[in-house]
Amino acid sequence: MFPKLIIDLKKLQKNLDAVAEITKSRGGCSLMIVTKGLCADPGFAELVANHPKVDYMADSRVQNLASYAGMAREKGKKTLLLRIPMQDEVSEVIKFADVSFNSELCTIKLLNEEAEKAGKTHEIVLMIDLGDLREGIFFENEDQIMDTVSEILKLKNIRLHGIAVNLTCYGAIIPKNDNLSKLVEIARKIEEKFDIKLEMVSGGNSSSIYLIDKGEMPEGINNLRLGESALLGNDTAYETDLPGTVGDTVVLQAQIVELKEKPSLPIGEVGVDAFGQKPFYEDRGIMKRAIIAVGKQDTDLDSMTPVDPQVEIMGGSSDHTILDVTHCDKEYKVGDIVSFELGYGGMLKTATSPYVKKEYIK
Ligand SMILES: *Cc1c(COP(=O)(O)O)cnc(C)c1O
């Protein structure tokens, strides 16, 4: 059945080995692998759980953690919830996450109550915002950071595991020695003021890994959280390929359902498309147009690269994608399969769509 997402587990293993080598062996950091980009795919989760260098398995969705928490714990990995918990889901968080990222004391107190009911100690990592302006207590509000830590330390069933920053997500701010050094500074201040040791000072996601090879990772950053770099081999700070990784770990395949010669310009008054956008068309004369049975409900058209370089994606709607195959050497016909390499957005959506079948290369 198509559309199909082909997941190459051998290539993913190679990428895991490569990022583990950089992060752990060279960088001296603990290694957290983030599974959300492949929607916690069971084949990938198994690779991660079995990887000797992985310390944490993380996801932004508690349902994804639930799918592999048992296996992860059995293999000695801690499970970690990346997205700040909803107050609505604290009981699931306590059940399936050993650690969670937090920034709101009121929610941390609810986690404490729930952990007490379950007879557990839940670990939390306090998020610090260094300027990317997504989650975390703003780094300049040091009193707020210290007050929050002081309150957390009073909670009997919560343990402060560390602090963390997230960058290059909302504000697209690139991690550097100077901003990450501020995180280390805050960690040392917390340790001194409260006479505690923070086990984790987490210096970001796949946009931070490049600092290790440049020798610019500040001393004291001791964890990285890697999703895209492990899945697709991308250094997301400067969009380069990490050494030893491959990018074509996942391939989307879709079937041609119509192939006809038509003009390149629609006929009639132009309104808005199915998504409320005013389209732009270029007159290329009569074209050979293929329609494949995959669309915006399954993937992100801007995040797909045809494996056949002579195929061009024209656009699409919820269930259809239109390809220009006019200049292809291959004679496409109805029923043929067209393959695409995926970027992060395409991988995320195809892995999440219930309409896309998954298949492994082992
Ligand atoms: C998604 C996420 C990550 C992983 O990001 P990548 O860029 O895929 O490595 C790390 N930390 C947090 C908080 C996240 O939400």
mmCIF file of N, CA and C in Angstrom, residues 201-245:
data_model
loop_
_atom_site.group_PDB
_atom_site.id
_atom_site.type_symbol
_atom_site.label_atom_id
_atom_site.label_comp_id
_atom_site.label_asym_id
_atom_site.label_seq_id
_atom_site.Cartn_x
_atom_site.Cartn_y
_atom_site.Cartn_z
ATOM 1 N N VAL A 201 23.202 20.008 32.913
ATOM 2 C CA VAL A 201 23.173 21.366 32.372
ATOM 3 C C VAL A 201 23.098 21.163 30.860
ATOM 4 N N SER A 202 21.868 21.206 30.339
ATOM 5 C CA SER A 202 21.642 20.766 28.970
ATOM 6 C C SER A 202 21.700 21.944 28.003
ATOM 7 N N GLY A 203 22.645 21.846 27.083
ATOM 8 C CA GLY A 203 22.988 22.988 26.234
ATOM 9 C C GLY A 203 22.284 23.052 24.899
ATOM 10 N N GLY A 204 21.137 22.363 24.767
ATOM 11 C CA GLY A 204 20.345 22.562 23.553
ATOM 12 C C GLY A 204 20.183 21.339 22.696
ATOM 13 N N ASN A 205 19.735 21.601 21.466
ATOM 14 C CA ASN A 205 19.346 20.544 20.537
ATOM 15 C C ASN A 205 20.383 20.404 19.416
ATOM 16 N N SER A 206 19.940 19.973 18.247
ATOM 17 C CA SER A 206 20.871 19.711 17.147
ATOM 18 C C SER A 206 21.604 20.961 16.654
ATOM 19 N N SER A 207 21.181 22.133 17.099
ATOM 20 C CA SER A 207 21.894 23.339 16.675
ATOM 21 C C SER A 207 23.120 23.599 17.554
ATOM 22 N N SER A 208 23.300 22.810 18.619
ATOM 23 C CA SER A 208 24.449 23.037 19.518
ATOM 24 C C SER A 208 25.620 22.107 19.235
ATOM 25 N N ILE A 209 25.390 21.038 18.484
ATOM 26 C CA ILE A 209 26.414 19.996 18.347
ATOM 27 C C ILE A 209 27.661 20.517 17.619
ATOM 28 N N TYR A 210 27.485 21.488 16.738
ATOM 29 C CA TYR A 210 28.630 22.002 15.969
ATOM 30 C C TYR A 210 29.699 22.624 16.879
ATOM 31 N N LEU A 211 29.282 23.069 18.061
ATOM 32 C CA LEU A 211 30.235 23.719 18.974
ATOM 33 C C LEU A 211 31.315 22.754 19.467
ATOM 34 N N ILE A 212 30.980 21.453 19.493
ATOM 35 C CA ILE A 212 31.951 20.474 19.993
ATOM 36 C C ILE A 212 33.146 20.391 19.044
ATOM 37 N N ASP A 213 32.860 20.233 17.742
ATOM 38 C CA ASP A 213 33.955 20.138 16.773
ATOM 39 C C ASP A 213 34.752 21.424 16.677
ATOM 40 N N LYS A 214 34.079 22.569 16.914
ATOM 41 C CA LYS A 214 34.811 23.834 16.872
ATOM 42 C C LYS A 214 35.606 24.082 18.155
ATOM 43 N N GLY A 215 35.406 23.206 19.144
ATOM 44 C CA GLY A 215 36.078 23.391 20.431
ATOM 45 C C GLY A 215 35.538 24.584 21.201
ATOM 46 N N GLU A 216 34.279 24.942 20.934
ATOM 47 C CA GLU A 216 33.713 26.131 21.573
ATOM 48 C C GLU A 216 32.589 25.841 22.550
ATOM 49 N N MET A 217 32.366 24.560 22.859
ATOM 50 C CA MET A 217 31.324 24.247 23.842
ATOM 51 C C MET A 217 31.833 24.659 25.219
ATOM 52 N N PRO A 218 31.079 25.501 25.932
ATOM 53 C CA PRO A 218 31.571 25.938 27.234
ATOM 54 C C PRO A 218 31.715 24.761 28.208
ATOM 55 N N GLU A 219 32.757 24.785 28.972
ATOM 56 C CA GLU A 219 32.961 23.818 30.045
ATOM 57 C C GLU A 219 31.740 23.901 30.964
ATOM 58 N N GLY A 220 31.183 22.758 31.340
ATOM 59 C CA GLY A 220 30.032 22.785 32.242
ATOM 60 C C GLY A 220 28.734 22.396 31.552
ATOM 61 N N ILE A 221 28.683 22.553 30.226
ATOM 62 C CA ILE A 221 27.525 22.000 29.499
ATOM 63 C C ILE A 221 27.759 20.494 29.425
ATOM 64 N N ASN A 222 26.835 19.718 29.972
ATOM 65 C CA ASN A 222 27.120 18.278 30.038
ATOM 66 C C ASN A 222 26.040 17.397 29.429
ATOM 67 N N ASN A 223 25.161 18.016 28.634
ATOM 68 C CA ASN A 223 24.148 17.212 27.939
ATOM 69 C C ASN A 223 23.694 17.911 26.666
ATOM 70 N N LEU A 224 23.422 17.102 25.621
ATOM 71 C CA LEU A 224 22.757 17.619 24.418
ATOM 72 C C LEU A 224 21.570 16.721 24.097
ATOM 73 N N ARG A 225 20.571 17.335 23.452
ATOM 74 C CA ARG A 225 19.329 16.623 23.119
ATOM 75 C C ARG A 225 19.188 16.611 21.599
ATOM 76 N N LEU A 226 19.358 15.447 21.001
ATOM 77 C CA LEU A 226 19.495 15.406 19.554
ATOM 78 C C LEU A 226 18.358 14.660 18.857
ATOM 79 N N GLY A 227 17.643 15.379 18.019
ATOM 80 C CA GLY A 227 16.607 14.793 17.182
ATOM 81 C C GLY A 227 17.036 14.813 15.731
ATOM 82 N N GLU A 228 16.912 15.983 15.106
ATOM 83 C CA GLU A 228 17.180 16.104 13.666
ATOM 84 C C GLU A 228 18.586 15.652 13.281
ATOM 85 N N SER A 229 19.581 15.920 14.130
ATOM 86 C CA SER A 229 20.959 15.532 13.779
ATOM 87 C C SER A 229 21.098 14.016 13.741
ATOM 88 N N ALA A 230 20.378 13.332 14.629
ATOM 89 C CA ALA A 230 20.451 11.873 14.648
ATOM 90 C C ALA A 230 19.614 11.283 13.514
ATOM 91 N N LEU A 231 18.491 11.919 13.207
ATOM 92 C CA LEU A 231 17.582 11.363 12.200
ATOM 93 C C LEU A 231 18.053 11.659 10.784
ATOM 94 N N LEU A 232 18.508 12.899 10.565
ATOM 95 C CA LEU A 232 18.837 13.317 9.197
ATOM 96 C C LEU A 232 20.286 13.790 9.030
ATOM 97 N N GLY A 233 21.062 13.734 10.102
ATOM 98 C CA GLY A 233 22.469 14.109 10.007
ATOM 99 C C GLY A 233 22.715 15.605 9.892
ATOM 100 N N ASN A 234 21.699 16.411 10.253
ATOM 101 C CA ASN A 234 21.844 17.860 10.065
ATOM 102 C C ASN A 234 22.380 18.586 11.295
ATOM 103 N N ASP A 235 23.388 19.428 11.069
ATOM 104 C CA ASP A 235 23.736 20.474 12.034
ATOM 105 C C ASP A 235 22.776 21.608 11.713
ATOM 106 N N THR A 236 21.865 21.901 12.631
ATOM 107 C CA THR A 236 20.780 22.831 12.311
ATOM 108 C C THR A 236 21.124 24.288 12.624
ATOM 109 N N ALA A 237 22.351 24.543 13.112
ATOM 110 C CA ALA A 237 22.750 25.933 13.314
ATOM 111 C C ALA A 237 23.106 26.562 11.976
ATOM 112 N N TYR A 238 23.936 25.857 11.210
ATOM 113 C CA TYR A 238 24.409 26.409 9.933
ATOM 114 C C TYR A 238 24.040 25.554 8.732
ATOM 115 N N GLU A 239 23.128 24.574 8.967
ATOM 116 C CA GLU A 239 22.619 23.725 7.891
ATOM 117 C C GLU A 239 23.714 22.996 7.118
ATOM 118 N N THR A 240 24.664 22.442 7.851
ATOM 119 C CA THR A 240 25.670 21.599 7.210
ATOM 120 C C THR A 240 25.391 20.133 7.589
ATOM 121 N N ASP A 241 26.058 19.200 6.893
ATOM 122 C CA ASP A 241 25.915 17.786 7.224
ATOM 123 C C ASP A 241 26.978 17.413 8.250
ATOM 124 N N LEU A 242 26.565 16.702 9.289
ATOM 125 C CA LEU A 242 27.538 16.295 10.306
ATOM 126 C C LEU A 242 28.406 15.162 9.762
ATOM 127 N N PRO A 243 29.704 15.185 10.073
ATOM 128 C CA PRO A 243 30.589 14.131 9.578
ATOM 129 C C PRO A 243 30.124 12.746 10.040
ATOM 130 N N GLY A 244 30.161 11.791 9.111
ATOM 131 C CA GLY A 244 29.814 10.406 9.450
ATOM 132 C C GLY A 244 28.323 10.103 9.395
ATOM 133 N N THR A 245 27.510 11.102 9.015
ATOM 134 C CA THR A 245 26.067 10.863 8.955
ATOM 135 C C THR A 245 25.585 10.805 7.500
#
